PDB file of C-alpha atoms in Angstrom:
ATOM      1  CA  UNK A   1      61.986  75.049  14.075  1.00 54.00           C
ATOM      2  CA  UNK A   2      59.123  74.316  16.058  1.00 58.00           C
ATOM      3  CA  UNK A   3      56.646  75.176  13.959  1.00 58.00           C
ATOM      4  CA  UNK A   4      58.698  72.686  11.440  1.00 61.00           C
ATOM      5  CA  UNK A   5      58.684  69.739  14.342  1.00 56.00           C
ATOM      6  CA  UNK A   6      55.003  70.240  15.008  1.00 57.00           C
ATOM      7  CA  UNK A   7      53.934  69.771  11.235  1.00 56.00           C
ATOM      8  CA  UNK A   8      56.382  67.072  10.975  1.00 57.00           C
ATOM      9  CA  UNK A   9      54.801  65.141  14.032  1.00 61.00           C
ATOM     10  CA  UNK A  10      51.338  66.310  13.042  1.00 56.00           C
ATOM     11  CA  UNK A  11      52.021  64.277   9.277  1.00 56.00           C
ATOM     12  CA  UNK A  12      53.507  61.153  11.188  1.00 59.00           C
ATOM     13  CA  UNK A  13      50.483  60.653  13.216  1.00 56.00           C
ATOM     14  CA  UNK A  14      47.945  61.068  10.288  1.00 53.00           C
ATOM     15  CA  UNK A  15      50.491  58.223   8.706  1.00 60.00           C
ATOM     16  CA  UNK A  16      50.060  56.181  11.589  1.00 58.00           C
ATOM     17  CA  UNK A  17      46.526  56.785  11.571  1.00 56.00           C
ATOM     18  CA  UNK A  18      46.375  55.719   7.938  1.00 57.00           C
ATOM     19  CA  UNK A  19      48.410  52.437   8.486  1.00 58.00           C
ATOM     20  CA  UNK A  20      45.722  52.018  11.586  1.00 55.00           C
ATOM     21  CA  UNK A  21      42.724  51.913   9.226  1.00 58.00           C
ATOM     22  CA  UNK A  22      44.276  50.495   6.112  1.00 60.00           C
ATOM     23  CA  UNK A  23      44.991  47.504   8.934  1.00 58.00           C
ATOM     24  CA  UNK A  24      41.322  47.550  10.546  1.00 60.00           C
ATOM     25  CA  UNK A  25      39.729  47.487   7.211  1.00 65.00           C
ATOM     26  CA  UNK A  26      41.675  44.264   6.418  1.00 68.00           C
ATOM     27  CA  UNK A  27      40.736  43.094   9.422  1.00 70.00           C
ATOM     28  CA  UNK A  28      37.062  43.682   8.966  1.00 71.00           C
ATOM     29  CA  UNK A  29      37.375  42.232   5.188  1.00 77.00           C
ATOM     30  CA  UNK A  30      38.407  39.121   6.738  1.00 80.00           C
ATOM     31  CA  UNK A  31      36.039  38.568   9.319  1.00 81.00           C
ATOM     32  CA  UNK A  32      33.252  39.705   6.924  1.00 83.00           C
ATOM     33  CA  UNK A  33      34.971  36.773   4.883  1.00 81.00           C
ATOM     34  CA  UNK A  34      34.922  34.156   7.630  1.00 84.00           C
ATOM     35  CA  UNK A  35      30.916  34.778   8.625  1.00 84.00           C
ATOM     36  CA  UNK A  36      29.997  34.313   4.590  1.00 87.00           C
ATOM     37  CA  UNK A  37      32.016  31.085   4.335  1.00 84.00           C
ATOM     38  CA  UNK A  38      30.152  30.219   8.033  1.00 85.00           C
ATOM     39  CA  UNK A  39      26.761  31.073   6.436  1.00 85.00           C
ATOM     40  CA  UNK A  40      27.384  29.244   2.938  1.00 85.00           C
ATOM     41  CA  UNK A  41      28.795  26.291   5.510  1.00 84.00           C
ATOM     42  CA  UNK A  42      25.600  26.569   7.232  1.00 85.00           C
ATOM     43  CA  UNK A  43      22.937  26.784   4.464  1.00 84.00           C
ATOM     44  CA  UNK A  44      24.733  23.634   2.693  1.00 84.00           C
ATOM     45  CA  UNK A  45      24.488  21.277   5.489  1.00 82.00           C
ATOM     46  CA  UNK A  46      20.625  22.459   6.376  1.00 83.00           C
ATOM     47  CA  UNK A  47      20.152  21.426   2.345  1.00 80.00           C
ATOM     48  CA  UNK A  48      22.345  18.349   2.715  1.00 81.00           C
ATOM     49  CA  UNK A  49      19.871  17.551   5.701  1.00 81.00           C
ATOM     50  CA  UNK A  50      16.376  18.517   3.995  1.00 74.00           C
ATOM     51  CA  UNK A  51      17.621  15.966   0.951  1.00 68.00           C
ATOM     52  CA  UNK A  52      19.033  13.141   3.405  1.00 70.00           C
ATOM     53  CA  UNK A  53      15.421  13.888   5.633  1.00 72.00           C
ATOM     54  CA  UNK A  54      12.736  14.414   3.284  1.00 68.00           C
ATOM     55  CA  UNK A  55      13.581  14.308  -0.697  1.00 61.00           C
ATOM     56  CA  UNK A  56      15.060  10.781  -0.600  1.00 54.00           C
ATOM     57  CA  UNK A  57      12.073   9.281   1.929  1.00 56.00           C
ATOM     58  CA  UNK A  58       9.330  10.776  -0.672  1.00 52.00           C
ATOM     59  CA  UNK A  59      11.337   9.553  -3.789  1.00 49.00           C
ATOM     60  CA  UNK A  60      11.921   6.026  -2.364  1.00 48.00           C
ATOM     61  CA  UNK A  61       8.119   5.904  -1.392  1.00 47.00           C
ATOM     62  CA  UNK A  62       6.574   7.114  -3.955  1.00 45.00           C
ATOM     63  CA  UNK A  63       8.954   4.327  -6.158  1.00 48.00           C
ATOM     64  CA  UNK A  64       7.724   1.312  -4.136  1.00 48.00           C
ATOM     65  CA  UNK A  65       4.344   2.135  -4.489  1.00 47.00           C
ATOM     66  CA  UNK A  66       4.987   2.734  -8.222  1.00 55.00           C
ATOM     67  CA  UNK A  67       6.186  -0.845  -8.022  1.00 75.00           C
ATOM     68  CA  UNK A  68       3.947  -3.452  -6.264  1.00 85.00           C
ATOM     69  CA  UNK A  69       5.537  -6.424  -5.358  1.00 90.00           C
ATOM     70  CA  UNK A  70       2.147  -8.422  -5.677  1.00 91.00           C
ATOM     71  CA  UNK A  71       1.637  -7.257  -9.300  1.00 93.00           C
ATOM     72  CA  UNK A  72       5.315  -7.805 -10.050  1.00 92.00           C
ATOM     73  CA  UNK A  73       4.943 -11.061  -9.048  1.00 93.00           C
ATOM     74  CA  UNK A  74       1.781 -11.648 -11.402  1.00 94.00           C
ATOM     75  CA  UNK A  75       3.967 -10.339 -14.253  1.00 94.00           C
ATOM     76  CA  UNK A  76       6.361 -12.440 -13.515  1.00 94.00           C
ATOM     77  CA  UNK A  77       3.726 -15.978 -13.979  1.00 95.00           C
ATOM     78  CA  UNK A  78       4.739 -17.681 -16.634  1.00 95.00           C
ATOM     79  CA  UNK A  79       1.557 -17.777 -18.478  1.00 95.00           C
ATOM     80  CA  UNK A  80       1.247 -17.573 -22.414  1.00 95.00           C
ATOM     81  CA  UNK A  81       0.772 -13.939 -23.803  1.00 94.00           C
ATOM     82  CA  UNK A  82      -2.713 -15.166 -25.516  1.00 96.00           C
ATOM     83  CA  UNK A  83      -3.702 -15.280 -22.063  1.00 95.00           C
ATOM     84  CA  UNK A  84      -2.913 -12.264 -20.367  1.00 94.00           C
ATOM     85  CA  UNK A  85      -3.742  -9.132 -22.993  1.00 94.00           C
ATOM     86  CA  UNK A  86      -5.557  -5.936 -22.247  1.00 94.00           C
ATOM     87  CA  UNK A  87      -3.926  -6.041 -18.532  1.00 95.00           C
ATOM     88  CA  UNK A  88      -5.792  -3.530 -16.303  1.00 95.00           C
ATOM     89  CA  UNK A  89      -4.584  -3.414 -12.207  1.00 95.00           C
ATOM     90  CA  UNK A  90      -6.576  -1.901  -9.414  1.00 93.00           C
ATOM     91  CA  UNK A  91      -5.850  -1.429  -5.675  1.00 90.00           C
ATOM     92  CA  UNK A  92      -7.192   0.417  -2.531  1.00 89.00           C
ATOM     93  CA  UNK A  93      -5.623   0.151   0.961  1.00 84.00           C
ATOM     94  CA  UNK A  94      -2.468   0.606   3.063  1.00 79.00           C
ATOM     95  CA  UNK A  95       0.533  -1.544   1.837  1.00 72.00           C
ATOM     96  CA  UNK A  96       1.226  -1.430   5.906  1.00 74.00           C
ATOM     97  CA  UNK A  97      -2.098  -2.495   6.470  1.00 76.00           C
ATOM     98  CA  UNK A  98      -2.577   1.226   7.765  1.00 74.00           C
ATOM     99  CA  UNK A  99      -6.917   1.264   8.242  1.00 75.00           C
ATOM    100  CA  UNK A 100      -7.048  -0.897   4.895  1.00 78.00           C
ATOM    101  CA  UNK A 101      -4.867  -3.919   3.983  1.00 87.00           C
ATOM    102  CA  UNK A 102      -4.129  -3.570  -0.341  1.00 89.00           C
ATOM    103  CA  UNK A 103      -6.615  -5.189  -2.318  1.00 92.00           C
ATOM    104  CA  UNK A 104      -5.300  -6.227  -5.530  1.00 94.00           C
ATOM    105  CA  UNK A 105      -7.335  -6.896  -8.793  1.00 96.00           C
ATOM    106  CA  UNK A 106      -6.324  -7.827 -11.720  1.00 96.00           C
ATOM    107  CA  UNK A 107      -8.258  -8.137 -14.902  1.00 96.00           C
ATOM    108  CA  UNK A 108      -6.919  -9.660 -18.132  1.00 96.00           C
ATOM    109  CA  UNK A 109      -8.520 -10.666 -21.223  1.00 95.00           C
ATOM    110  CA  UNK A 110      -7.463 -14.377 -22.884  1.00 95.00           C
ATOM    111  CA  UNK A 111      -7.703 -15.667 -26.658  1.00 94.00           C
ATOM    112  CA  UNK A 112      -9.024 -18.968 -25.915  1.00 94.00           C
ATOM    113  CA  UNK A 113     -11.673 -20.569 -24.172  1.00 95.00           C
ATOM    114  CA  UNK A 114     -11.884 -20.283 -20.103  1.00 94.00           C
ATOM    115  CA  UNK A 115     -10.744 -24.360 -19.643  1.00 95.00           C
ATOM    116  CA  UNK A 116      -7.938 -24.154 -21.942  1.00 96.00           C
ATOM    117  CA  UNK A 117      -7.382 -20.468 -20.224  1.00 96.00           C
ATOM    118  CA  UNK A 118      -7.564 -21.975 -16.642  1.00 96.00           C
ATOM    119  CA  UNK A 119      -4.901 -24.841 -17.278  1.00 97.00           C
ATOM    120  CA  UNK A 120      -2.524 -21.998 -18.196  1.00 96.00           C
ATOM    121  CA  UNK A 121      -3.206 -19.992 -15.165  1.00 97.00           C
ATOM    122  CA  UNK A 122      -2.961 -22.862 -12.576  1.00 97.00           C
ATOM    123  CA  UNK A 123      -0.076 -24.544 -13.686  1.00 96.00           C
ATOM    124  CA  UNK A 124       1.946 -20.580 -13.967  1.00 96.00           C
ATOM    125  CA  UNK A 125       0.480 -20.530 -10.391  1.00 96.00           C
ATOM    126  CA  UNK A 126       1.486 -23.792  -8.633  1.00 96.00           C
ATOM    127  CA  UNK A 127       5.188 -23.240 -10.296  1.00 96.00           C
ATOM    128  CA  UNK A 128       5.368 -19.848  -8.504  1.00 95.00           C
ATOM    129  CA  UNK A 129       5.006 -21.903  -5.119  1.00 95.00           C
ATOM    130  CA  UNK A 130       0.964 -21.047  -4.821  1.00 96.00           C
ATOM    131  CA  UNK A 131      -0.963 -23.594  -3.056  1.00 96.00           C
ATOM    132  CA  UNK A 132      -4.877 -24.830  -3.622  1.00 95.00           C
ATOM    133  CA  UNK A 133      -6.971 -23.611  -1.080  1.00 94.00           C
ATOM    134  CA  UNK A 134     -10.088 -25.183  -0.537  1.00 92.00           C
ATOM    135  CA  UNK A 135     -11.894 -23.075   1.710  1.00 91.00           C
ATOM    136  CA  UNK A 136     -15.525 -21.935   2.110  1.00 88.00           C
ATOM    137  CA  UNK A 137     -16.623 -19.284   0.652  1.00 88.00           C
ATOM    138  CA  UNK A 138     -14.720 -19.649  -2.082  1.00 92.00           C
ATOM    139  CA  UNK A 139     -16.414 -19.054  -4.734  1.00 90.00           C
ATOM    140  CA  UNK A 140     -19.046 -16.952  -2.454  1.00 87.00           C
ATOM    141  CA  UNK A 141     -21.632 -17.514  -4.943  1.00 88.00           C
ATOM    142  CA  UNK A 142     -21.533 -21.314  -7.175  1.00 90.00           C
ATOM    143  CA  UNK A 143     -20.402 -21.093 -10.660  1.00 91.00           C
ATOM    144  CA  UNK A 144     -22.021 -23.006 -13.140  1.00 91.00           C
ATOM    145  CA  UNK A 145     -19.474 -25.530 -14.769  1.00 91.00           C
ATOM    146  CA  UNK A 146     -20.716 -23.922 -18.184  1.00 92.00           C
ATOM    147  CA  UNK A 147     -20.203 -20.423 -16.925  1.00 92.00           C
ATOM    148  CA  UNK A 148     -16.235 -20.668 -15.969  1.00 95.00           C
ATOM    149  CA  UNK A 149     -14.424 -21.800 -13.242  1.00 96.00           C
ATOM    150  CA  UNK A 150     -13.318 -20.510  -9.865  1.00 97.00           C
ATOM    151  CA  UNK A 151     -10.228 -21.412  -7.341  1.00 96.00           C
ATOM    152  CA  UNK A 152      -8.180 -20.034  -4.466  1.00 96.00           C
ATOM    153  CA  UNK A 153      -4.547 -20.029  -3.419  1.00 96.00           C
ATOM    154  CA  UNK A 154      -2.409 -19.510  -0.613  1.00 95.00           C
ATOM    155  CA  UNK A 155       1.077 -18.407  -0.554  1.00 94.00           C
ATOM    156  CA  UNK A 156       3.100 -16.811   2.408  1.00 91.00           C
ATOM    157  CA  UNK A 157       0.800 -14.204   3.431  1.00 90.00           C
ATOM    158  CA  UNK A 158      -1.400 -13.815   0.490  1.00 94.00           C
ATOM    159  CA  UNK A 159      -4.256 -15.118  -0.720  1.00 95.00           C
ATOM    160  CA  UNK A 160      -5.383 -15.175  -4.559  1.00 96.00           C
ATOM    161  CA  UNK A 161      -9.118 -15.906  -6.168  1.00 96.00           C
ATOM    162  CA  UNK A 162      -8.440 -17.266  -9.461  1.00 97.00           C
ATOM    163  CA  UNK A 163     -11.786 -16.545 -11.388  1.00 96.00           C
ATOM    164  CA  UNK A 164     -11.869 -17.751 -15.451  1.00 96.00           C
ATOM    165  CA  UNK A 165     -15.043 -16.986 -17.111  1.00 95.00           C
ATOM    166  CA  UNK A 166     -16.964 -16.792 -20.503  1.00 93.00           C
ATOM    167  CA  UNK A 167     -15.927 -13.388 -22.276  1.00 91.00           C
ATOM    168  CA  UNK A 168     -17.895  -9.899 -21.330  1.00 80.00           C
ATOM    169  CA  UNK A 169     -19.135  -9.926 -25.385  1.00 80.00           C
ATOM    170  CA  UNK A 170     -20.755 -13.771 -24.736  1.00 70.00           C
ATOM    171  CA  UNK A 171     -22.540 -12.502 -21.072  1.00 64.00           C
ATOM    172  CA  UNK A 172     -24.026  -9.891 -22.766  1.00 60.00           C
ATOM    173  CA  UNK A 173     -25.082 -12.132 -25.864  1.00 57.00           C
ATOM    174  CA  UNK A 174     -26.827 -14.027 -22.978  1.00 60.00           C
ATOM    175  CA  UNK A 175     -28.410 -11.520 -21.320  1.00 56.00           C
ATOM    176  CA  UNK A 176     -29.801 -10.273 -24.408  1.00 57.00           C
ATOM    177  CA  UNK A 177     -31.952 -13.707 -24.603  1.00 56.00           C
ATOM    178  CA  UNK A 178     -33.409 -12.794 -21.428  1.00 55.00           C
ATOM    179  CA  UNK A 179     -36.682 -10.918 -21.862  1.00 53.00           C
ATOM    180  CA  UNK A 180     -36.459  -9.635 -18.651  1.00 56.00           C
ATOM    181  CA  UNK A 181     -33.109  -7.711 -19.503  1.00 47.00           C
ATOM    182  CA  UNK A 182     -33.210  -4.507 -20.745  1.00 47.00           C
ATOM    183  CA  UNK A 183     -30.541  -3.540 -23.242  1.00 45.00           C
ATOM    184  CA  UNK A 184     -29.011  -0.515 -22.222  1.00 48.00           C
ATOM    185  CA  UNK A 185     -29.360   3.003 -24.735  1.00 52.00           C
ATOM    186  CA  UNK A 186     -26.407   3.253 -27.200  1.00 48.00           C
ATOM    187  CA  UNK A 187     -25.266  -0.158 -27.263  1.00 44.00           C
ATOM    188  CA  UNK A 188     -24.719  -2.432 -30.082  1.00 45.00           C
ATOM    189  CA  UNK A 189     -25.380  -6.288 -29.956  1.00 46.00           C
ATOM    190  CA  UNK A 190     -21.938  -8.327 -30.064  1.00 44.00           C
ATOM    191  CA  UNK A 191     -21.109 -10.146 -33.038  1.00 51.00           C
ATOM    192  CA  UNK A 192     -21.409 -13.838 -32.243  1.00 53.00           C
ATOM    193  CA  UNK A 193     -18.545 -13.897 -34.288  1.00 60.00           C
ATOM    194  CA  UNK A 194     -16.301 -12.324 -33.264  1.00 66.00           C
ATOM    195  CA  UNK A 195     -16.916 -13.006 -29.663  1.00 82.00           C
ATOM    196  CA  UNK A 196     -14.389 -15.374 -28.598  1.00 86.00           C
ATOM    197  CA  UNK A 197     -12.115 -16.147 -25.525  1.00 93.00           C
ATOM    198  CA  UNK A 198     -12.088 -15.619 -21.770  1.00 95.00           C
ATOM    199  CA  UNK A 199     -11.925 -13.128 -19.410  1.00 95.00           C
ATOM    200  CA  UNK A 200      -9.763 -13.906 -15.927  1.00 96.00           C
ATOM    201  CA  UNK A 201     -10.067 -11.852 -12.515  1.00 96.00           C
ATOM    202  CA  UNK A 202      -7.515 -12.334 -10.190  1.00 96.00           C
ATOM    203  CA  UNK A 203      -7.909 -10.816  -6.533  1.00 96.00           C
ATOM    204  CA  UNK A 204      -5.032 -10.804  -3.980  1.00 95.00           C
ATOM    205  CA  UNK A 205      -5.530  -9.839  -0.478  1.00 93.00           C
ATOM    206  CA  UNK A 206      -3.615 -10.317   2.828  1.00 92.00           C
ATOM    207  CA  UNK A 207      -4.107 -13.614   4.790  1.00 91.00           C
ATOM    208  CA  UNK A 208      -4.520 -12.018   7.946  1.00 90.00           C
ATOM    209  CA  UNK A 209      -7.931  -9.547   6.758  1.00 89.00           C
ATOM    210  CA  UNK A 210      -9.068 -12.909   4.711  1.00 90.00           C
ATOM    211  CA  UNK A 211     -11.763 -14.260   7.313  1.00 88.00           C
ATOM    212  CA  UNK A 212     -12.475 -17.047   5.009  1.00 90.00           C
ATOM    213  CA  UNK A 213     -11.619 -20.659   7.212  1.00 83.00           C
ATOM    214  CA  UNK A 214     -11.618 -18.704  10.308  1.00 79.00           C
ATOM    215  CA  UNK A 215     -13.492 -20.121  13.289  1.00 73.00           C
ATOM    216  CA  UNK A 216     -15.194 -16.704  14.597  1.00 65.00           C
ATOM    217  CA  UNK A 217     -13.663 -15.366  17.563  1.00 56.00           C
ATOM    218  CA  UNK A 218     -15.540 -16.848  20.827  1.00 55.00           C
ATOM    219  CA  UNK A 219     -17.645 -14.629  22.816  1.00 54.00           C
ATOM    220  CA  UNK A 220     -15.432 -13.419  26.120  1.00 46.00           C
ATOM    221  CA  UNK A 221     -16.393 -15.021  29.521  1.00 46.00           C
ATOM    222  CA  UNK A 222     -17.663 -13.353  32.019  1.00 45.00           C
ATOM    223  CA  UNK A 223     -15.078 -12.781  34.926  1.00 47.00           C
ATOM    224  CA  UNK A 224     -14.720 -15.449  37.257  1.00 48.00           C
ATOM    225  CA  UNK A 225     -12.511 -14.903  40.159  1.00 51.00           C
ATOM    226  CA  UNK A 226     -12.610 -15.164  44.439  1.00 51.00           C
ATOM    227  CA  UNK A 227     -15.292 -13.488  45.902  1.00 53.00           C
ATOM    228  CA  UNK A 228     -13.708 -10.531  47.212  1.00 54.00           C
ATOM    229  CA  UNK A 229     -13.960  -9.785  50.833  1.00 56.00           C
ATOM    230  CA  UNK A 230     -16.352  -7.529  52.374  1.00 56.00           C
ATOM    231  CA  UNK A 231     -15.360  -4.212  52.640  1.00 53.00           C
ATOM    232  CA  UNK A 232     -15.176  -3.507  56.749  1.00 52.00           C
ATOM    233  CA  UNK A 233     -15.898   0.205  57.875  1.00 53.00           C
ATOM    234  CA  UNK A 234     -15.357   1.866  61.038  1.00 57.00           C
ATOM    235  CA  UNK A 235     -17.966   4.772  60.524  1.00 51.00           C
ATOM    236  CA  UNK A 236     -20.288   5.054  63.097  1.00 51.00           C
ATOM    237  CA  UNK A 237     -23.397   5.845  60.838  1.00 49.00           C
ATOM    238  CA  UNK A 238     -23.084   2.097  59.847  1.00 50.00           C
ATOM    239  CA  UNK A 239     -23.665   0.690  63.298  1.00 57.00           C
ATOM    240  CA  UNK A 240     -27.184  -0.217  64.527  1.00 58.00           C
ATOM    241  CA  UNK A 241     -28.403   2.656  67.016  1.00 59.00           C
ATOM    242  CA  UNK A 242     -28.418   1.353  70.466  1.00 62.00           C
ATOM    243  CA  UNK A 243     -31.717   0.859  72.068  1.00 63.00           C
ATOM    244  CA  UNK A 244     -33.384   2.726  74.758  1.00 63.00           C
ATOM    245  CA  UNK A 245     -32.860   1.255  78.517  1.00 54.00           C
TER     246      UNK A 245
END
């Protein structure tokens, strides 16, 4: 009988024991649960942030400087197609005016002469709210009536060189009737012909980096002020030595 109540106590613990572990390994399957769901919590809000911090910045920047607002504008002038074709932009600079304000250049090719091509441009500008500037400087160097012609505008913070001229094919049908100019190797002569047109440069660039109408900046003053008062000392090696009686 005791042998009987010692095997029959000896099973119950192991049961116990059994029901122990079978619980502690649910336990541990839970809380083994809990820290993935904490580190899949974690890793999606440090992604949310990265996207929210960095991706959407870069995408957003690198979309407004895809998109000018200067050359959108020029797009936007209602000038005939004959006179804007072969469309080729160029800038350098900060947008922020970071070192370098933007310099904008634009240069288009036009089917008809530069007078004809000129009218168009200045009338697309002053209905865009651009206003003549006459300024010095502007043109830097004179253009010959014959040549093209050459104008400036202001609007907000902008300013815009308007420059119509003859077409590249005529300059170099000119400079071939100098016999100072040397044609360069592997180029043909235009074909009077076929040499027809204008060619238009426009050049945007903030007001505030345009020194153009600006009285230079005067030449600082020297200081004027009180005379300051003399500096008093009490050290000895500053008073006269006393004479001999």
């Amino acid at each position: 009988m005791g042998a009987r109540a010692g095997a029959a106590k000896a099973a119950g613990a192991l049961e116990d024991d059994d029901e122990a572990g079978e619980a502690g390994g649910v336990v541990g399957g839970l809380r083994q649960k809990l820290r993935t769901q904490r580190r899949l919590r974690m890793v999606a809000l440090v992604s949310l942030a990265a996207v929210v911090l960095l991706v959407l910045p870069a995408f957003f920047g690198l979309r407004s400087a895809g998109n000018d607002p200067v050359f959108s504008s020029l797009n936007s002038l209602d000038v005939p197609s004959w006179a804007a074709e072969q469309v080729d932009d160029q800038s350098s600079g900060s947008r922020w005016c970071f070192i370098d304000c933007t310099f904008r250049e634009r240069i288009a090719q036009s089917e008809k002469p530069f007078k004809e091509t000129t009218q168009a441009y200045t009338s697309a500008l002053s209905a865009a709210g651009w206003q003549p500037w006459k300024v010095a400087e502007c043109p830097e160097q004179p253009v010959s009536p014959e040549d093209g012609t050459y104008s400036c505008w202001k609007r907000d913070e902008f300013t815009l060189d308007l420059w119509v001229r003859l077409p590249e094919c005529e300059v170099d049908q000119i400079a071939a009737q100098d016999p100072a100019a040397v044609p360069a190797e592997g180029t043909t002569p235009a074909d009077p012909k076929n040499c027809t047109g204008s060619t238009v440069s426009i050049k945007v660039q903030n007001a505030i980096v345009d020194t153009r109408g600006k009285q230079p900046d005067p030449q600082e003053s020297p200081l004027v002020g009180e005379t300051p008062d003399p500096v008093l000392s009490n050290d000895p090696l500053l008073e006269p030595t006393p004479s001999a009686s």
